[in-house]
Amino acid sequence: MNKPKATNIETLRGIAILLVVIGHVIGSTPAGGMKIDYPSFWRYLYIWIDYIQMPLFTGIAGWVYALKPATNSGFKTFAYKKAIRLLIPMAAVGTLYYIIQYFIPGTNMKGNLADIWRIYIFPYTIYWYLPSLFLIFMSMYIIDKYKLCQSAKAWLFLFAATWGISLIIKTVPSDIPNLFSYKGALGQLPYFIIGVGIQRFSGQLYKKKAICTYMVLTCIGLALLQYKWYYTLNIGEDIPFWYKALLPLWVASTLMLLLHINRSCQLFTWLGGFAYTIYLFHGFGTSGGRIIATKIGISSSLFIFMIATAIALFLPILVEKVVDKWQPARILFLGKK
């Protein structure tokens, strides 16, 4: 029998997917989403969301992985299951999204149909995360196969090593192809390692002094968000390397606190149960909600935000309810057998 899911982790998963949706509605840059330029409350809100949204998702994935390590099954079986879960929906839903974006007026970042093959090899909009996560899982299989994360000390060394690698990857020239979103995988791997460690070594990682250290580092990171906002407004968006270099430390400390909170919220726990489907399909809702709001004459940023967010959250849930009834579609669009 499957163990019941930890409601505190499912609550965090629900919060994480809400942040992802809100971030996509706003847009990662003034050219995307609601197309809101600096300075604006929405752009300030996005800086806070971007700080934690994907690391939280990845940390949760690491925590859940540690419940049932990959080495319990063979590599082929593990890779096959993850390919079904991550890569098939990436290709199927990504293709659908690309085609709809191409034909529907009012969507952002249209591509050329002749270039659709690129979405299966290179990062494509929100779907960059799926091949990255696949590579992270494969990396973790190797780490566990060779028993490189069997103690808190080994885990700490592993985090430091992956942190260092995530910095090195930032220096790779942009003209080197980001095949299968490997840069995203290396950037997110430290947070996956954090999630694994919290599950495996919580007894050693949550002494009183350690918790105080996490709190101090978290506060420093949040304070430096104000620096990032000031820098972006007054100097430019190319934030200094020292900020990027230290960012994983502040974020990791935040994850250490969040994933240790033993609180749950029924609404977010429920939402967390649909998190993967929402991630796959929320792009249709964010674009559609924005277009619908504009077509009916709504110009208020707040109302556009509310409409797009609501559609982006609940349309995917409806999709899952329908698609889940037919096995071929369930595999293709949800990655579920």
PDB file of C-alpha atoms in Angstrom, residues 116-249:
ATOM      1  CA  ILE A 116       8.877  23.340 -33.748  1.00  0.00           C
ATOM      2  CA  TRP A 117      11.499  20.568 -33.564  1.00  0.00           C
ATOM      3  CA  ARG A 118      13.592  22.822 -31.334  1.00  0.00           C
ATOM      4  CA  ILE A 119      11.170  22.519 -28.415  1.00  0.00           C
ATOM      5  CA  TYR A 120      12.118  18.842 -28.001  1.00  0.00           C
ATOM      6  CA  ILE A 121      15.839  19.592 -27.751  1.00  0.00           C
ATOM      7  CA  PHE A 122      16.198  23.070 -26.280  1.00  0.00           C
ATOM      8  CA  PRO A 123      14.426  24.858 -23.393  1.00  0.00           C
ATOM      9  CA  TYR A 124      10.980  26.048 -24.435  1.00  0.00           C
ATOM     10  CA  THR A 125       9.023  28.515 -22.286  1.00  0.00           C
ATOM     11  CA  ILE A 126       7.710  26.921 -19.035  1.00  0.00           C
ATOM     12  CA  TYR A 127       8.494  23.403 -20.271  1.00  0.00           C
ATOM     13  CA  TRP A 128      12.251  23.875 -19.795  1.00  0.00           C
ATOM     14  CA  TYR A 129      11.817  22.520 -16.276  1.00  0.00           C
ATOM     15  CA  LEU A 130      10.699  19.024 -17.314  1.00  0.00           C
ATOM     16  CA  PRO A 131      13.883  17.871 -19.103  1.00  0.00           C
ATOM     17  CA  SER A 132      15.878  19.620 -16.376  1.00  0.00           C
ATOM     18  CA  LEU A 133      14.074  17.635 -13.693  1.00  0.00           C
ATOM     19  CA  PHE A 134      14.588  14.425 -15.682  1.00  0.00           C
ATOM     20  CA  LEU A 135      18.346  15.074 -15.755  1.00  0.00           C
ATOM     21  CA  ILE A 136      18.289  15.827 -12.022  1.00  0.00           C
ATOM     22  CA  PHE A 137      16.628  12.485 -11.305  1.00  0.00           C
ATOM     23  CA  MET A 138      19.198  10.661 -13.449  1.00  0.00           C
ATOM     24  CA  SER A 139      22.010  12.471 -11.623  1.00  0.00           C
ATOM     25  CA  MET A 140      20.531  11.521  -8.264  1.00  0.00           C
ATOM     26  CA  TYR A 141      20.364   7.894  -9.331  1.00  0.00           C
ATOM     27  CA  ILE A 142      24.128   7.943  -9.959  1.00  0.00           C
ATOM     28  CA  ILE A 143      24.742   9.725  -6.652  1.00  0.00           C
ATOM     29  CA  ASP A 144      22.789   7.087  -4.753  1.00  0.00           C
ATOM     30  CA  LYS A 145      24.202   4.178  -6.759  1.00  0.00           C
ATOM     31  CA  TYR A 146      27.702   5.138  -5.639  1.00  0.00           C
ATOM     32  CA  LYS A 147      26.510   5.996  -2.110  1.00  0.00           C
ATOM     33  CA  LEU A 148      27.613   9.634  -2.253  1.00  0.00           C
ATOM     34  CA  CYS A 149      24.819  10.881  -0.003  1.00  0.00           C
ATOM     35  CA  GLN A 150      24.748   8.445   2.913  1.00  0.00           C
ATOM     36  CA  SER A 151      25.616  10.847   5.741  1.00  0.00           C
ATOM     37  CA  ALA A 152      24.971  14.454   6.693  1.00  0.00           C
ATOM     38  CA  LYS A 153      28.635  15.324   6.021  1.00  0.00           C
ATOM     39  CA  ALA A 154      28.527  13.731   2.581  1.00  0.00           C
ATOM     40  CA  TRP A 155      25.254  15.544   1.892  1.00  0.00           C
ATOM     41  CA  LEU A 156      26.766  18.897   2.898  1.00  0.00           C
ATOM     42  CA  PHE A 157      29.755  18.293   0.628  1.00  0.00           C
ATOM     43  CA  LEU A 158      27.386  17.321  -2.182  1.00  0.00           C
ATOM     44  CA  PHE A 159      25.380  20.512  -1.736  1.00  0.00           C
ATOM     45  CA  ALA A 160      28.566  22.592  -1.794  1.00  0.00           C
ATOM     46  CA  ALA A 161      29.765  20.788  -4.939  1.00  0.00           C
ATOM     47  CA  THR A 162      26.473  21.249  -6.792  1.00  0.00           C
ATOM     48  CA  TRP A 163      26.350  24.869  -5.647  1.00  0.00           C
ATOM     49  CA  GLY A 164      29.799  25.382  -7.160  1.00  0.00           C
ATOM     50  CA  ILE A 165      28.766  23.690 -10.399  1.00  0.00           C
ATOM     51  CA  SER A 166      25.667  25.895 -10.592  1.00  0.00           C
ATOM     52  CA  LEU A 167      27.971  28.933 -10.490  1.00  0.00           C
ATOM     53  CA  ILE A 168      30.365  27.590 -13.105  1.00  0.00           C
ATOM     54  CA  ILE A 169      27.485  26.960 -15.485  1.00  0.00           C
ATOM     55  CA  LYS A 170      26.592  30.671 -15.328  1.00  0.00           C
ATOM     56  CA  THR A 171      29.931  31.456 -16.983  1.00  0.00           C
ATOM     57  CA  VAL A 172      29.264  29.202 -19.987  1.00  0.00           C
ATOM     58  CA  PRO A 173      28.922  31.397 -23.106  1.00  0.00           C
ATOM     59  CA  SER A 174      25.337  31.836 -24.243  1.00  0.00           C
ATOM     60  CA  ASP A 175      26.201  30.674 -27.765  1.00  0.00           C
ATOM     61  CA  ILE A 176      26.871  27.136 -26.466  1.00  0.00           C
ATOM     62  CA  PRO A 177      23.595  25.216 -27.011  1.00  0.00           C
ATOM     63  CA  ASN A 178      21.601  24.506 -23.858  1.00  0.00           C
ATOM     64  CA  LEU A 179      20.771  20.964 -24.938  1.00  0.00           C
ATOM     65  CA  PHE A 180      17.930  19.336 -23.032  1.00  0.00           C
ATOM     66  CA  SER A 181      17.978  22.284 -20.625  1.00  0.00           C
ATOM     67  CA  TYR A 182      21.083  20.970 -18.866  1.00  0.00           C
ATOM     68  CA  LYS A 183      21.859  24.445 -17.541  1.00  0.00           C
ATOM     69  CA  GLY A 184      18.497  24.504 -15.778  1.00  0.00           C
ATOM     70  CA  ALA A 185      19.208  21.062 -14.314  1.00  0.00           C
ATOM     71  CA  LEU A 186      22.569  22.137 -12.899  1.00  0.00           C
ATOM     72  CA  GLY A 187      21.050  25.364 -11.595  1.00  0.00           C
ATOM     73  CA  GLN A 188      18.261  23.535  -9.752  1.00  0.00           C
ATOM     74  CA  LEU A 189      20.252  20.495  -8.579  1.00  0.00           C
ATOM     75  CA  PRO A 190      21.428  22.120  -5.295  1.00  0.00           C
ATOM     76  CA  TYR A 191      17.799  22.606  -4.239  1.00  0.00           C
ATOM     77  CA  PHE A 192      16.958  18.984  -5.042  1.00  0.00           C
ATOM     78  CA  ILE A 193      19.903  17.953  -2.853  1.00  0.00           C
ATOM     79  CA  ILE A 194      18.514  20.172  -0.085  1.00  0.00           C
ATOM     80  CA  GLY A 195      15.167  18.370  -0.259  1.00  0.00           C
ATOM     81  CA  VAL A 196      16.872  14.968  -0.108  1.00  0.00           C
ATOM     82  CA  GLY A 197      18.899  16.014   2.929  1.00  0.00           C
ATOM     83  CA  ILE A 198      15.900  17.353   4.827  1.00  0.00           C
ATOM     84  CA  GLN A 199      14.170  13.988   4.437  1.00  0.00           C
ATOM     85  CA  ARG A 200      17.210  11.827   5.207  1.00  0.00           C
ATOM     86  CA  PHE A 201      19.050  13.763   7.899  1.00  0.00           C
ATOM     87  CA  SER A 202      16.454  15.930   9.638  1.00  0.00           C
ATOM     88  CA  GLY A 203      17.604  14.766  13.073  1.00  0.00           C
ATOM     89  CA  GLN A 204      21.057  16.232  12.457  1.00  0.00           C
ATOM     90  CA  LEU A 205      20.067  19.296  10.467  1.00  0.00           C
ATOM     91  CA  TYR A 206      17.592  20.846  12.868  1.00  0.00           C
ATOM     92  CA  LYS A 207      19.525  21.514  16.037  1.00  0.00           C
ATOM     93  CA  LYS A 208      18.709  24.849  17.684  1.00  0.00           C
ATOM     94  CA  LYS A 209      21.869  26.601  16.439  1.00  0.00           C
ATOM     95  CA  ALA A 210      21.337  25.298  12.918  1.00  0.00           C
ATOM     96  CA  ILE A 211      17.777  26.630  12.810  1.00  0.00           C
ATOM     97  CA  CYS A 212      18.999  30.041  13.979  1.00  0.00           C
ATOM     98  CA  THR A 213      21.609  29.991  11.208  1.00  0.00           C
ATOM     99  CA  TYR A 214      18.959  29.191   8.595  1.00  0.00           C
ATOM    100  CA  MET A 215      16.829  32.060   9.877  1.00  0.00           C
ATOM    101  CA  VAL A 216      19.693  34.554   9.711  1.00  0.00           C
ATOM    102  CA  LEU A 217      20.680  33.497   6.187  1.00  0.00           C
ATOM    103  CA  THR A 218      17.052  33.620   5.063  1.00  0.00           C
ATOM    104  CA  CYS A 219      16.671  37.160   6.397  1.00  0.00           C
ATOM    105  CA  ILE A 220      19.855  38.228   4.606  1.00  0.00           C
ATOM    106  CA  GLY A 221      18.530  36.784   1.362  1.00  0.00           C
ATOM    107  CA  LEU A 222      15.187  38.547   1.710  1.00  0.00           C
ATOM    108  CA  ALA A 223      16.912  41.826   2.543  1.00  0.00           C
ATOM    109  CA  LEU A 224      19.076  41.486  -0.564  1.00  0.00           C
ATOM    110  CA  LEU A 225      15.926  41.240  -2.664  1.00  0.00           C
ATOM    111  CA  GLN A 226      15.537  44.947  -1.940  1.00  0.00           C
ATOM    112  CA  TYR A 227      19.040  45.462  -3.313  1.00  0.00           C
ATOM    113  CA  LYS A 228      18.070  43.543  -6.465  1.00  0.00           C
ATOM    114  CA  TRP A 229      15.002  45.753  -6.902  1.00  0.00           C
ATOM    115  CA  TYR A 230      17.040  48.937  -6.435  1.00  0.00           C
ATOM    116  CA  TYR A 231      19.749  47.697  -8.802  1.00  0.00           C
ATOM    117  CA  THR A 232      17.213  46.741 -11.481  1.00  0.00           C
ATOM    118  CA  LEU A 233      15.486  50.140 -11.312  1.00  0.00           C
ATOM    119  CA  ASN A 234      18.606  52.289 -11.234  1.00  0.00           C
ATOM    120  CA  ILE A 235      21.364  50.367 -13.009  1.00  0.00           C
ATOM    121  CA  GLY A 236      19.997  47.500 -15.105  1.00  0.00           C
ATOM    122  CA  GLU A 237      18.724  43.933 -15.042  1.00  0.00           C
ATOM    123  CA  ASP A 238      22.182  42.335 -15.296  1.00  0.00           C
ATOM    124  CA  ILE A 239      22.618  41.774 -11.553  1.00  0.00           C
ATOM    125  CA  PRO A 240      26.251  41.463 -10.272  1.00  0.00           C
ATOM    126  CA  PHE A 241      27.820  37.997 -10.183  1.00  0.00           C
ATOM    127  CA  TRP A 242      28.352  38.067  -6.400  1.00  0.00           C
ATOM    128  CA  TYR A 243      24.582  38.265  -5.924  1.00  0.00           C
ATOM    129  CA  LYS A 244      24.026  35.298  -8.246  1.00  0.00           C
ATOM    130  CA  ALA A 245      26.836  33.384  -6.527  1.00  0.00           C
ATOM    131  CA  LEU A 246      25.368  33.741  -3.032  1.00  0.00           C
ATOM    132  CA  LEU A 247      21.724  33.353  -4.045  1.00  0.00           C
ATOM    133  CA  PRO A 248      21.658  29.515  -3.675  1.00  0.00           C
ATOM    134  CA  LEU A 249      22.815  29.863  -0.057  1.00  0.00           C
TER     135      LEU A 249
END
